């Protein structure tokens, strides 16, 4: 299984599953990160500890730690 | 005159505050809810025989109650103390914004949708059929732009019409299994003749999606036990259909497919230039892994340079004005005591505080620009990795930077941190970010000891070292008192926008007015108190003793010297002198004389009072000739360099002010945290002040 944190810049992926706790899942969903949506990897911050993705029209920053909980497939 | 009370709801950055400014137009009266709270802002205005009250609620992505801001908004909305809701949307991102609307639709309140940013949508080639959207949702949708003021009249008309209307019916359509379960519960409620304000359908939806407020409402109803089993079964069914174990996830997916359907019908996108290409281009530079952080540091440095150089120009005028005011008003007052009260107490004290308005305005403008352009989130993104190492959170950056303006909004904005431990940790170190009120003290001391060309750099160094100390303190606290798992970091990176002058002006103006108001009330009162304490009890024998001495003095210089001596003797035996003398031994290791000790203690009330206290204390012991007229001159004459350094260090670190302490206690959730904060900051301040004093002594000797 591949997770979001393993993706390279400019890749487009489809979200398959959120392996997060209920609370974090709600948070991700409220940002539009949910099953079936597509995301594009935009940038990594210095040190690769944080990444920027684009979901729909919104740009979202998240830590690779959390991105690790998002199962994806490349499209 | 009829009243309409409106709750303004929307996701963050959709233009709620801007919109409320535009609707209310010139008859704007902005006031905060309760004292220092900036939870919700109320705006009042009149239009066509209606008295409007608009409550600007904190932005929320959804009602997950994830952050305190979301909780505040959710609580207000369920309280029902309003007539209708304006749901503000960003027209350029309908699908995402509709997720919140879907949740609003089952609350049982009438809604009007403001499709904001229609100017931007037009530019991006987006066309929305608002009429069709209104029909599909059963909610009036009005295209508006808070910037060009397009559609404001229609929005107001729609509000009035919707207010007169009976309840709207939600037109949300769900998948078949969900509709089946909703109907099931609806039937049950109807059978038992359940009485409620909200429709049975809405109640059914809320129950199925696990809405706590609705649960609570029905909890004590006799039908609850039976109903509960129906809900549990229904939710299970829906979960199964969505192949998840989380009914809220299932509902989010239901909403999404409905919303996508709506958007498909109402939105036409003319292919245009890549819409967000400007933001992407700017981001390529500003959050570049290599130059991003240097650019940020440079911008901060620039801000502090500006604060000093531009700020000092009007300062001279203000200083001159209050000098003139004292000289003009003084002779008009016959009574000696009264004249002294007005000139040395009120005018000197308040003047010393108002002197720093220009610096503060510049700092507030800088912070408002950071916020409104969207750059603040970029910095949080850049710095999260770094902050994380110190046990903080990239989003801690936002309260921390706000802390440079004023600790009170900073404490409140720490609410974006959800995890209590992370929030507490951030709350504890906000004080290390020197607030605007500490600026006058810095400006005063720097001005007294350093040449003007060094001033900007020195100021920058003070702020940076405060921040560094804060980080070290955070790390220590994280390793000791705040051990535990961290909060996840998920944050929107909003589009870059040119700052709206009106919005920047509005925030800067309100914040500055708060400062000025404080100078006029709180600080004027404190100045009077300090004046009183420094002038009484009045010992007449000192007067007598010196009167003859002065008369017999040979030269004018001698006379002047004796007069000064007399005044400082008066001061020393005043109440304030007694307090200062009493605490002097405690502060002696830091090199403070009793005047500085007093200023430090009065500074617990507010940092502005430090300057006004020094103003009152040194103005009394001073002569009125041209050079020594200004406080800066008096300070450089009377305070040794090393003492000034340790004074500065203590000011940097100890408690910001009374009001901030109150807000801190509330935000942290208990008096015991305030006690921790007091002990923590005071001991750090004392320790570092001591070290700084001794280092500075070495250097100056
Ligand atoms: N182009 C455009 N920008 C807008 C409009 N309304 C607000 N903005 C900008 O959007 C940003 C966020 O606005 P604000 O009122 O602070 O949003 P809030 O977080 O919902 O209160 C600001 O930079 C505004 O200048 C609009 O109608 N058109
Ligand atoms: Mg706002």
XYZ file of N, CA and C and ligand atoms in Angstrom, chain B residues 10-21 56-57 59 88 115-121 123 144-149 152 371-374 495 497-501 503, ligand 1:
154
model
N -19.399 31.050 7.589
C -18.700 30.659 6.369
C -17.367 30.049 6.716
N -16.743 29.461 5.705
C -15.419 28.902 5.936
C -14.408 30.050 6.081
N -13.236 29.766 6.613
C -12.260 30.851 6.770
C -11.890 31.483 5.421
N -11.608 32.767 5.438
C -11.119 33.486 4.257
C -12.083 33.602 3.093
N -13.372 33.501 3.348
C -14.307 33.673 2.244
C -14.777 35.122 2.146
N -14.336 35.960 3.086
C -14.689 37.380 3.019
C -15.826 37.786 3.928
N -16.016 37.073 5.019
C -17.095 37.419 5.949
C -16.908 38.824 6.526
N -15.718 39.068 7.057
C -15.492 40.363 7.706
C -15.605 41.493 6.700
N -15.057 41.238 5.524
C -15.105 42.234 4.460
C -16.556 42.505 4.069
N -17.337 41.454 3.964
C -18.726 41.587 3.549
C -19.520 42.408 4.561
N -19.309 42.111 5.820
C -20.073 42.812 6.847
C -19.697 44.291 6.842
N -18.446 44.575 6.518
C -18.025 45.965 6.387
C -18.720 46.649 5.221
N -20.575 38.441 13.354
C -19.511 37.858 12.534
C -18.857 36.729 13.340
N -19.154 35.502 12.955
C -18.645 34.347 13.715
C -17.304 33.880 13.156
N -14.547 31.715 11.388
C -14.688 30.822 10.247
C -14.557 29.349 10.629
N -21.785 32.757 3.885
C -20.927 33.400 2.897
C -20.085 32.324 2.222
N -23.032 34.517 -2.424
C -21.964 33.992 -3.278
C -20.932 35.095 -3.455
N -20.019 35.144 -2.538
C -19.059 36.254 -2.504
C -17.931 36.027 -3.518
N -17.119 37.063 -3.703
C -15.974 37.005 -4.608
C -16.425 36.786 -6.047
N -17.611 37.288 -6.372
C -18.073 37.057 -7.739
C -17.192 37.818 -8.730
N -16.529 38.877 -8.272
C -15.587 39.576 -9.169
C -14.429 38.656 -9.552
N -13.935 37.933 -8.555
C -12.817 37.037 -8.819
C -13.260 35.863 -9.695
N -14.467 35.367 -9.420
C -15.003 34.257 -10.204
C -15.078 34.653 -11.676
N -13.310 36.800 -13.238
C -11.962 36.830 -13.797
C -11.461 35.433 -14.135
N -22.611 38.282 -4.838
C -22.125 39.553 -4.291
C -20.610 39.631 -4.415
N -20.116 40.828 -4.263
C -18.678 40.993 -4.102
C -18.459 42.033 -3.020
N -17.789 41.615 -1.993
C -17.553 42.531 -0.875
C -16.631 43.655 -1.299
N -15.859 43.417 -2.377
C -14.908 44.434 -2.803
C -15.554 45.465 -3.710
N -16.271 44.995 -4.746
C -16.894 45.965 -5.654
C -18.273 46.402 -5.157
N -18.746 45.785 -4.078
C -20.055 46.070 -3.479
C -21.210 45.691 -4.387
N -25.103 44.144 -3.044
C -25.386 44.400 -1.626
C -26.870 44.663 -1.385
N -1.223 38.904 7.625
C -2.417 38.086 7.738
C -3.250 38.117 6.479
N -3.514 39.338 5.964
C -4.520 39.440 4.917
C -3.983 39.072 3.539
N -2.672 39.029 3.359
C -2.179 38.647 2.038
C -2.110 37.141 1.869
N -2.168 36.400 2.959
C -2.057 34.956 2.858
C -0.640 34.475 3.125
N -5.296 31.553 -1.174
C -4.752 32.280 -2.324
C -4.080 33.559 -1.856
N -3.672 37.362 -1.921
C -4.565 38.448 -2.309
C -3.875 39.754 -2.035
N -4.145 40.716 -2.893
C -3.694 42.055 -2.560
C -4.452 42.468 -1.315
N -3.770 43.002 -0.345
C -4.477 43.369 0.880
C -5.500 44.442 0.583
N -6.669 44.294 1.176
C -7.672 45.326 1.006
C -7.359 46.449 1.988
N -7.185 47.641 1.440
C -6.837 48.784 2.285
C -7.859 48.971 3.392
N -9.844 46.788 4.820
C -9.796 45.792 5.881
C -8.586 46.019 6.786
N -11.567 39.745 -4.939
C -12.272 39.716 -3.797
N -11.632 39.581 -2.624
C -12.350 39.563 -1.485
C -13.774 39.683 -1.486
N -14.197 39.610 -0.214
C -13.110 39.468 0.564
N -11.986 39.442 -0.189
C -10.630 39.270 0.298
O -10.535 37.987 0.920
C -9.683 38.016 2.043
C -10.358 37.437 3.257
O -11.388 38.277 3.669
P -11.934 38.305 5.168
O -13.072 39.239 5.193
O -10.835 38.535 6.129
O -12.425 36.807 5.302
P -13.037 36.069 6.583
O -11.953 35.195 7.098
O -14.144 35.245 6.023
O -13.500 37.096 7.546
C -9.267 39.459 2.213
O -7.972 39.601 1.690
C -10.277 40.233 1.400
O -9.697 41.400 0.870
C -14.433 39.830 -2.765
O -15.645 39.927 -2.872
N -13.627 39.842 -3.869
